């Protein structure tokens, strides 16, 4: 723990990371300690470790490792069986540009390491986006024509997780029950992420900011950018959480991570159905029916070692049922008090 | 063809079906003939053939067949290699109630015929919804508690398709390249569905109205209701369509149907990427990149013999590129002229 | 029915087909009628319809349709709910050569129509094998070197099926519960195939002979050859068969057809477990345990619209339990009497 | 490293483990050091840690952890980019009984943690097998009837692996590129397993002996038994191995581990095709064709976090091509010299 980089003022902890160094969940010493109720302000490098600076920097040539995360952070009092709540207060792109790419044998529309084919890889190509904070847009430039278009800026964190269960250490590329590389655009400012705690201190880390991302991240890479990150941290003692969950002001979401994609769907729907039953007192099949008609679903990524899908329902459908004792609302109020 | 049931006035064809009789795409004689530019007004029975009248009518006991469709309709001039355009002008639930159910070994969170397990089936249970056209809601009633909640009425057609290619005849339960049981909520009023024509006359049929449905239709059954259906029909000569596509005023969608679910995703994204490249002149990888960041994706069903997912992009992102020579806008104008 | 081509002598029906004309299961009039107990001798063209004559005949150029089958044959007395037994008496390659190929976007190690990728197709290439009946081998010749090797001749039928249920008509490329393009090397002389009957007369057809095939048929094509086929036909009245089953002198097999591949596995294992329970009186979990330790499993194809896997168990493990009242042994005796 | 437990005589290292303590690959200090060319004699506890002693000991009640492995062993000189060769000299069940079980939400014919369903778990049940070394059989006893049958004893190791790449630590339940819980019956005496080395010393561990196992391990559990294990160790410097490979006196095998099952198939076939091309000088498509017709394939497990399949070809088909410079033959000779 390098205390020099950490400044704590009135419930806010500022942590400025060194060079990208962490590429796993689990297996590393904490870089800082946080108390439930505190707010963390930090920085995350992009998934290329900042090494892709122009469209001529092919990731397979210039990067030695991918998807660095900042952390891990030790949350005081967190023990296995608890739930960590991380409320995303704000995400601000740290540069006025962001990068995307195709990468050899990675993505949904190519043969990959596991969907192994005899095709040579698709062309590796890099796209540079302008990030215009003031206008709230990113600007796409085609590489083989002069087509340009602006897309809404919609910052998100691709990768947030805790140390896995069972003594495992997982690559930061992998999404699973511990979170990790969920790559869902739902993890944007205003959202609270719930993760089950597997080890003392939870040891969460975060990174892989995207200025925006389509649903499924079909080419395997978002609009990757370094990010100024502010998250409010809380702890729900004695309440486990089996799979990542997200709460916003108006909806509850469960995230499944698995292959094939229907299993990610099954996990997320199963978790949402049982969660809804728990929150409303509905019998299991009654909750199944309600989610069947009122639920939404979408893929996060269909390219990572596990695919992700989320299941969502409006809290209004649950007559405003409150999850985890209302922690989301409290954290959102903390967030508002910071503006 | 039973002309007695057909009344044609000024471009509008009214077809009143007899008892449910058609359960396939392909393999049946047409019930009526339509000309491109005409509007069809008809009726579709619910997926239970209207046999589930109370919550005590278990589908496995009272139904002899499932998912009747109305048709097939012969479209004059339609030949293999053309594209049929069906614009959904309006869908009005025909009753003030609708039904849903769990069904033995069917649905995403149960062992099924193909995801074969040794578990006995989950309980078969029926839910009756109130359909309130004036208020624009359906009302869910729990079966094991007094929980009641209103959900927005959002009528859709679960099943619309043409005769398949290769001389195949497919059950109306099956979604595939010919359309069929796509079970996507995107097929709502205002949407134009494009289907590749495989046989002379196209021989389209439709049915399986849902008062609403969650994304993925997790329990396997929507809020099933008989429907008054109005669709405007058109034909794009000499332009094939490989997979079902949907256009609305602001977006283009491709629908994939396959298992595992990632293949439905791949098909839909692949079709959208190539379609976008075609409409914009973007090179294939440039289109891949654009869809990766600007695209949306969601499951239609994760329960039918093939799962479905759609890929969507806003036409604004394509600088307003017009698909199929603007047929959607023309059909939408036809639809408006009917109000 | 073209009686001119049919000659019946003492329980043997000879049927000499015309040009390849049938490419579906279901949807066609029978070409001949058989009685249970009769033996059918006929001819099946190769999957290319005989159009690939040299290594320069690319299938995508020279073939108009794929996988012709001979039939359908009407079995007197067969009704839905019965089981058709087809014992493969002999399969003799009809020529001294056979063909294989890669085919664009078809096979397990390439992007396909449903596992859609942006890769251009792999090279389409044809291999010609020598078929040496006397030596009992086929001879592989590499196309880009002078590597030659002999492999055991092991003739099989890739495609045997009945008309599907529910009024469906399926392409002969498709394997499913009705049989069809199972593409399993287990369907060799000496095996009895059991298929559930779905329509009066069963309407079975057969084709797609392979001089041999690897497990999974990874490139999508076997060693394809026209075949002289002799099958003994029988009928088990009032006993349904949910998925294709195969019996040999020493083992029982269940075949599953589905995607993803684990579902083909699940179907086949589920069917074998319940079949074993039925034959032995074992409780379901006891049968599950026994199959878990004594069972074998292998893929037939991992390239067709549905993948296939079989589950097998030695009848010795079941203390010689006899399936379907011993029909396999009776048919095998018929077969022997023909030599 | 507890040297007291290690005795080395003339190239043989005896290592007697303490209580089961290791449940991961990676993340642990070595327990002993081996030199290439040495033979390791050790003991592996069963997957229940020896805690299931009678059919009344339900694993979910009596076990705290599952699948202990013995090791890790540090191989002198092993560095990333090398290949570790482990030749299974002998596997001798350590007791005259072995155990199997169904386990809640685990196995191929049940809803699981990821193939999430709303079904309650199947009954948890334990079966005790007699292990008769002299007769070379295990004896199955049904639990709900007096059915008894003998099956051939066919000892194998379910779990052999090295420390994973990328700093990962994986549960011993997981099979992947590092080996681990491959659960393939092909890992029997006489086989040489090749694993790519990811960390200095390779750090291999082994366990999960089965007295026998069906292909696919459909109920999720083999005939589990503690095992006396003898393996000969060697190292191929500077030659990487992407996925686990197995060589026997007459065949080469590649093992894929992934979900869905077709990806395990694709990986194994892709690896075998490229391996065959490398060994024979065949062009890639020529090798693809040869494996398509001469290859075998079967599932190892269809129940673990990744499923496994192997692809096999007879070395005779490759005109006796020798892999890894003939290391298998050398190790087999070492093994023979020990009898």
Short mmCIF file of N, CA, C and O in Angstrom, two decimals, chain D residues 217-295:
data_model
loop_
_atom_site.label_atom_id
_atom_site.label_comp_id
_atom_site.label_asym_id
_atom_site.label_seq_id
_atom_site.Cartn_x
_atom_site.Cartn_y
_atom_site.Cartn_z
N UNK D 217 -19.30 -38.46 -18.36
CA UNK D 217 -19.52 -38.44 -16.91
C UNK D 217 -20.87 -37.81 -16.62
O UNK D 217 -20.98 -36.83 -15.86
N UNK D 218 -21.92 -38.42 -17.18
CA UNK D 218 -23.19 -37.72 -17.29
C UNK D 218 -23.79 -37.29 -15.95
O UNK D 218 -24.37 -36.22 -15.84
N UNK D 219 -23.64 -38.08 -14.91
CA UNK D 219 -24.22 -37.67 -13.62
C UNK D 219 -23.29 -36.71 -12.88
O UNK D 219 -23.63 -36.19 -11.82
N UNK D 220 -22.09 -36.48 -13.42
CA UNK D 220 -21.19 -35.49 -12.82
C UNK D 220 -20.12 -36.10 -11.95
O UNK D 220 -19.21 -35.40 -11.50
N UNK D 221 -20.19 -37.40 -11.68
CA UNK D 221 -19.29 -38.05 -10.74
C UNK D 221 -18.90 -39.41 -11.30
O UNK D 221 -19.76 -40.14 -11.79
N UNK D 222 -17.60 -39.74 -11.25
CA UNK D 222 -17.13 -41.05 -11.69
C UNK D 222 -17.16 -42.06 -10.55
O UNK D 222 -17.79 -41.83 -9.52
N UNK D 223 -16.51 -43.19 -10.76
CA UNK D 223 -16.33 -44.17 -9.69
C UNK D 223 -15.07 -43.74 -8.94
O UNK D 223 -13.95 -44.13 -9.26
N UNK D 224 -15.27 -42.90 -7.94
CA UNK D 224 -14.20 -42.12 -7.33
C UNK D 224 -13.42 -42.96 -6.33
O UNK D 224 -13.99 -43.57 -5.43
N UNK D 225 -12.10 -42.93 -6.50
CA UNK D 225 -11.30 -43.70 -5.54
C UNK D 225 -9.91 -43.11 -5.33
O UNK D 225 -9.33 -42.51 -6.24
N UNK D 226 -9.43 -43.27 -4.13
CA UNK D 226 -8.04 -42.92 -3.83
C UNK D 226 -7.15 -43.82 -4.70
O UNK D 226 -7.51 -44.95 -5.01
N UNK D 227 -6.00 -43.28 -5.05
CA UNK D 227 -5.19 -43.97 -6.05
C UNK D 227 -3.71 -43.91 -5.71
O UNK D 227 -3.21 -42.90 -5.23
N UNK D 228 -3.02 -45.03 -5.91
CA UNK D 228 -1.56 -45.07 -5.95
C UNK D 228 -1.15 -44.71 -7.37
O UNK D 228 -1.55 -45.40 -8.31
N UNK D 229 -0.38 -43.67 -7.50
CA UNK D 229 -0.08 -43.10 -8.81
C UNK D 229 1.41 -43.14 -9.09
O UNK D 229 2.21 -42.75 -8.23
N UNK D 230 1.79 -43.61 -10.26
CA UNK D 230 3.19 -43.54 -10.71
C UNK D 230 3.23 -42.86 -12.07
O UNK D 230 2.60 -43.34 -13.02
N UNK D 231 3.96 -41.75 -12.12
CA UNK D 231 4.09 -41.04 -13.41
C UNK D 231 5.57 -40.75 -13.68
O UNK D 231 6.33 -40.41 -12.79
N UNK D 232 5.93 -40.90 -14.94
CA UNK D 232 7.28 -40.55 -15.38
C UNK D 232 7.23 -39.14 -15.98
O UNK D 232 6.32 -38.82 -16.73
N UNK D 233 8.21 -38.32 -15.60
CA UNK D 233 8.17 -36.90 -15.93
C UNK D 233 9.25 -36.57 -16.95
O UNK D 233 10.39 -37.02 -16.82
N UNK D 234 8.87 -35.79 -17.95
CA UNK D 234 9.90 -35.30 -18.87
C UNK D 234 9.54 -33.91 -19.34
O UNK D 234 8.44 -33.41 -19.09
N UNK D 235 10.48 -33.30 -20.03
CA UNK D 235 10.32 -31.90 -20.41
C UNK D 235 10.78 -31.76 -21.86
O UNK D 235 11.85 -32.26 -22.22
N UNK D 236 9.97 -31.10 -22.67
CA UNK D 236 10.39 -30.78 -24.04
C UNK D 236 10.66 -29.28 -24.07
O UNK D 236 9.74 -28.46 -23.98
N UNK D 237 11.91 -28.94 -24.18
CA UNK D 237 12.31 -27.53 -24.10
C UNK D 237 11.97 -26.77 -25.38
O UNK D 237 12.17 -27.28 -26.48
N UNK D 238 11.44 -25.58 -25.20
CA UNK D 238 11.26 -24.68 -26.32
C UNK D 238 10.14 -25.03 -27.28
O UNK D 238 10.02 -24.45 -28.35
N UNK D 239 9.33 -25.97 -26.89
CA UNK D 239 8.18 -26.36 -27.73
C UNK D 239 6.90 -26.11 -26.94
O UNK D 239 6.65 -26.78 -25.94
N UNK D 240 6.10 -25.16 -27.36
CA UNK D 240 4.86 -24.89 -26.62
C UNK D 240 3.77 -25.87 -27.02
O UNK D 240 3.82 -26.48 -28.09
N UNK D 241 2.79 -26.02 -26.17
CA UNK D 241 1.62 -26.87 -26.43
C UNK D 241 0.38 -26.08 -26.03
O UNK D 241 0.20 -25.75 -24.86
N UNK D 242 -0.48 -25.76 -27.00
CA UNK D 242 -1.57 -24.82 -26.71
C UNK D 242 -2.69 -25.40 -25.86
O UNK D 242 -3.29 -24.71 -25.05
N UNK D 243 -3.00 -26.68 -26.07
CA UNK D 243 -4.07 -27.34 -25.34
C UNK D 243 -3.55 -28.72 -24.92
O UNK D 243 -2.62 -29.24 -25.54
N UNK D 244 -4.13 -29.34 -23.94
CA UNK D 244 -3.64 -30.65 -23.51
C UNK D 244 -3.66 -31.67 -24.65
O UNK D 244 -4.61 -31.71 -25.44
N UNK D 245 -2.62 -32.45 -24.73
CA UNK D 245 -2.52 -33.51 -25.73
C UNK D 245 -2.17 -34.81 -25.03
O UNK D 245 -1.51 -34.80 -23.99
N UNK D 246 -2.58 -35.90 -25.64
CA UNK D 246 -2.31 -37.22 -25.07
C UNK D 246 -1.76 -38.10 -26.18
O UNK D 246 -2.27 -38.08 -27.30
N UNK D 247 -0.72 -38.86 -25.86
CA UNK D 247 -0.20 -39.83 -26.82
C UNK D 247 -0.20 -41.21 -26.18
O UNK D 247 0.14 -41.38 -25.00
N UNK D 248 -0.63 -42.20 -26.95
CA UNK D 248 -0.52 -43.58 -26.52
C UNK D 248 0.33 -44.31 -27.56
O UNK D 248 0.80 -43.69 -28.52
N UNK D 249 0.50 -45.59 -27.39
CA UNK D 249 1.35 -46.32 -28.33
C UNK D 249 0.83 -46.23 -29.76
O UNK D 249 1.60 -46.32 -30.72
N UNK D 250 -0.47 -46.02 -29.92
CA UNK D 250 -1.03 -46.08 -31.26
C UNK D 250 -1.83 -44.86 -31.70
O UNK D 250 -2.34 -44.83 -32.81
N UNK D 251 -1.97 -43.88 -30.80
CA UNK D 251 -2.76 -42.73 -31.25
C UNK D 251 -2.30 -41.42 -30.62
O UNK D 251 -1.64 -41.39 -29.58
N UNK D 252 -2.69 -40.35 -31.31
CA UNK D 252 -2.49 -38.99 -30.82
C UNK D 252 -3.86 -38.39 -30.53
O UNK D 252 -4.80 -38.62 -31.27
N UNK D 253 -3.91 -37.63 -29.45
CA UNK D 253 -5.17 -37.00 -29.07
C UNK D 253 -4.96 -35.55 -28.67
O UNK D 253 -3.97 -35.22 -28.01
N UNK D 254 -5.92 -34.71 -29.02
CA UNK D 254 -5.96 -33.33 -28.54
C UNK D 254 -7.21 -33.18 -27.70
O UNK D 254 -8.26 -33.74 -28.04
N UNK D 255 -7.12 -32.41 -26.63
CA UNK D 255 -8.26 -32.23 -25.74
C UNK D 255 -8.65 -30.76 -25.73
O UNK D 255 -7.80 -29.88 -25.50
N UNK D 256 -9.92 -30.48 -25.99
CA UNK D 256 -10.45 -29.13 -25.87
C UNK D 256 -11.31 -29.02 -24.64
O UNK D 256 -11.95 -29.99 -24.24
N UNK D 257 -11.34 -27.84 -24.05
CA UNK D 257 -12.14 -27.59 -22.85
C UNK D 257 -12.83 -26.25 -23.01
O UNK D 257 -12.15 -25.22 -23.10
N UNK D 258 -14.15 -26.25 -23.07
CA UNK D 258 -14.88 -25.01 -23.30
C UNK D 258 -16.37 -25.30 -23.17
O UNK D 258 -16.79 -26.44 -23.04
N UNK D 259 -17.15 -24.27 -23.20
CA UNK D 259 -18.59 -24.34 -23.41
C UNK D 259 -18.92 -23.38 -24.53
O UNK D 259 -18.29 -22.34 -24.62
N UNK D 260 -19.95 -23.64 -25.34
CA UNK D 260 -20.71 -24.88 -25.38
C UNK D 260 -19.85 -26.04 -25.87
O UNK D 260 -18.71 -25.84 -26.27
N UNK D 261 -20.43 -27.24 -25.84
CA UNK D 261 -19.66 -28.45 -26.12
C UNK D 261 -19.05 -28.42 -27.52
O UNK D 261 -17.95 -28.97 -27.73
N UNK D 262 -19.72 -27.77 -28.48
CA UNK D 262 -19.15 -27.73 -29.83
C UNK D 262 -17.83 -26.97 -29.83
O UNK D 262 -16.97 -27.22 -30.68
N UNK D 263 -17.65 -26.04 -28.91
CA UNK D 263 -16.36 -25.34 -28.86
C UNK D 263 -15.26 -26.26 -28.32
O UNK D 263 -14.12 -26.18 -28.77
N UNK D 264 -15.59 -27.11 -27.37
CA UNK D 264 -14.60 -28.11 -26.93
C UNK D 264 -14.24 -29.02 -28.11
O UNK D 264 -13.07 -29.37 -28.31
N UNK D 265 -15.27 -29.37 -28.89
CA UNK D 265 -15.02 -30.16 -30.11
C UNK D 265 -14.15 -29.38 -31.08
O UNK D 265 -13.16 -29.91 -31.60
N UNK D 266 -14.52 -28.13 -31.33
CA UNK D 266 -13.75 -27.32 -32.29
C UNK D 266 -12.29 -27.19 -31.86
O UNK D 266 -11.37 -27.35 -32.67
N UNK D 267 -12.07 -26.88 -30.61
CA UNK D 267 -10.69 -26.72 -30.11
C UNK D 267 -9.90 -28.00 -30.34
O UNK D 267 -8.77 -27.96 -30.84
N UNK D 268 -10.48 -29.13 -29.96
CA UNK D 268 -9.74 -30.40 -30.05
C UNK D 268 -9.47 -30.76 -31.50
O UNK D 268 -8.38 -31.23 -31.84
N UNK D 269 -10.44 -30.56 -32.37
CA UNK D 269 -10.25 -30.89 -33.78
C UNK D 269 -9.27 -29.93 -34.43
O UNK D 269 -8.44 -30.32 -35.24
N UNK D 270 -9.39 -28.65 -34.09
CA UNK D 270 -8.47 -27.65 -34.64
C UNK D 270 -7.05 -27.96 -34.22
O UNK D 270 -6.12 -27.91 -35.04
N UNK D 271 -6.88 -28.33 -32.96
CA UNK D 271 -5.53 -28.64 -32.51
C UNK D 271 -5.00 -29.89 -33.19
O UNK D 271 -3.83 -29.95 -33.59
N UNK D 272 -5.86 -30.89 -33.35
CA UNK D 272 -5.40 -32.13 -34.00
C UNK D 272 -5.08 -31.88 -35.48
O UNK D 272 -4.07 -32.37 -36.00
N UNK D 273 -5.90 -31.10 -36.14
CA UNK D 273 -5.66 -30.80 -37.57
C UNK D 273 -4.32 -30.08 -37.74
O UNK D 273 -3.51 -30.45 -38.60
N UNK D 274 -4.06 -29.08 -36.92
CA UNK D 274 -2.80 -28.34 -37.07
C UNK D 274 -1.62 -29.21 -36.64
O UNK D 274 -0.55 -29.12 -37.23
N UNK D 275 -1.84 -30.06 -35.66
CA UNK D 275 -0.77 -30.97 -35.19
C UNK D 275 -0.42 -31.98 -36.30
O UNK D 275 0.75 -32.22 -36.60
N UNK D 276 -1.47 -32.55 -36.91
CA UNK D 276 -1.26 -33.50 -38.00
C UNK D 276 -0.55 -32.82 -39.17
O UNK D 276 0.37 -33.38 -39.77
N UNK D 277 -0.97 -31.59 -39.50
CA UNK D 277 -0.30 -30.86 -40.59
C UNK D 277 1.18 -30.69 -40.26
O UNK D 277 2.05 -30.89 -41.11
N UNK D 278 1.45 -30.38 -39.01
CA UNK D 278 2.82 -30.15 -38.57
C UNK D 278 3.64 -31.44 -38.64
O UNK D 278 4.80 -31.44 -39.07
N UNK D 279 3.04 -32.56 -38.25
CA UNK D 279 3.78 -33.82 -38.19
C UNK D 279 3.98 -34.45 -39.57
O UNK D 279 4.93 -35.23 -39.77
N UNK D 280 3.09 -34.16 -40.49
CA UNK D 280 3.12 -34.86 -41.78
C UNK D 280 3.54 -33.97 -42.94
O UNK D 280 3.79 -34.48 -44.04
N UNK D 281 3.57 -32.66 -42.71
CA UNK D 281 3.84 -31.76 -43.82
C UNK D 281 2.63 -31.54 -44.71
O UNK D 281 2.71 -30.86 -45.73
N UNK D 282 1.48 -32.11 -44.31
CA UNK D 282 0.26 -31.87 -45.09
C UNK D 282 -0.12 -30.40 -45.02
O UNK D 282 0.02 -29.76 -43.98
N UNK D 283 -0.65 -29.90 -46.10
CA UNK D 283 -1.26 -28.57 -46.13
C UNK D 283 -2.49 -28.59 -45.21
O UNK D 283 -3.07 -29.65 -44.94
N UNK D 284 -2.87 -27.42 -44.71
CA UNK D 284 -3.88 -27.36 -43.65
C UNK D 284 -5.21 -28.01 -44.07
O UNK D 284 -5.79 -28.81 -43.32
N UNK D 285 -5.67 -27.72 -45.27
CA UNK D 285 -6.95 -28.31 -45.70
C UNK D 285 -6.81 -29.81 -45.97
O UNK D 285 -7.76 -30.57 -45.74
N UNK D 286 -5.65 -30.23 -46.43
CA UNK D 286 -5.43 -31.67 -46.60
C UNK D 286 -5.47 -32.38 -45.24
O UNK D 286 -6.01 -33.49 -45.12
N UNK D 287 -4.92 -31.74 -44.23
CA UNK D 287 -4.97 -32.32 -42.89
C UNK D 287 -6.40 -32.32 -42.35
O UNK D 287 -6.84 -33.28 -41.70
N UNK D 288 -7.12 -31.25 -42.63
CA UNK D 288 -8.53 -31.12 -42.23
C UNK D 288 -9.33 -32.30 -42.81
O UNK D 288 -10.13 -32.96 -42.14
N UNK D 289 -9.11 -32.55 -44.09
CA UNK D 289 -9.81 -33.64 -44.77
C UNK D 289 -9.44 -35.00 -44.17
O UNK D 289 -10.32 -35.83 -43.91
N UNK D 290 -8.16 -35.19 -43.91
CA UNK D 290 -7.74 -36.49 -43.39
C UNK D 290 -8.33 -36.75 -42.00
O UNK D 290 -8.86 -37.84 -41.73
N UNK D 291 -8.28 -35.73 -41.15
CA UNK D 291 -8.85 -35.90 -39.80
C UNK D 291 -10.36 -36.10 -39.89
O UNK D 291 -10.96 -36.86 -39.12
N UNK D 292 -10.99 -35.44 -40.85
CA UNK D 292 -12.45 -35.59 -41.01
C UNK D 292 -12.86 -37.03 -41.25
O UNK D 292 -13.93 -37.46 -40.83
N UNK D 293 -12.01 -37.78 -41.95
CA UNK D 293 -12.40 -39.15 -42.30
C UNK D 293 -11.77 -40.19 -41.38
O UNK D 293 -12.32 -41.28 -41.22
N UNK D 294 -10.63 -39.87 -40.77
CA UNK D 294 -9.92 -40.86 -39.98
C UNK D 294 -10.03 -40.59 -38.48
O UNK D 294 -9.59 -41.42 -37.68
N UNK D 295 -10.59 -39.45 -38.10
CA UNK D 295 -10.56 -39.03 -36.70
C UNK D 295 -11.65 -39.66 -35.85
O UNK D 295 -12.69 -40.08 -36.34
#
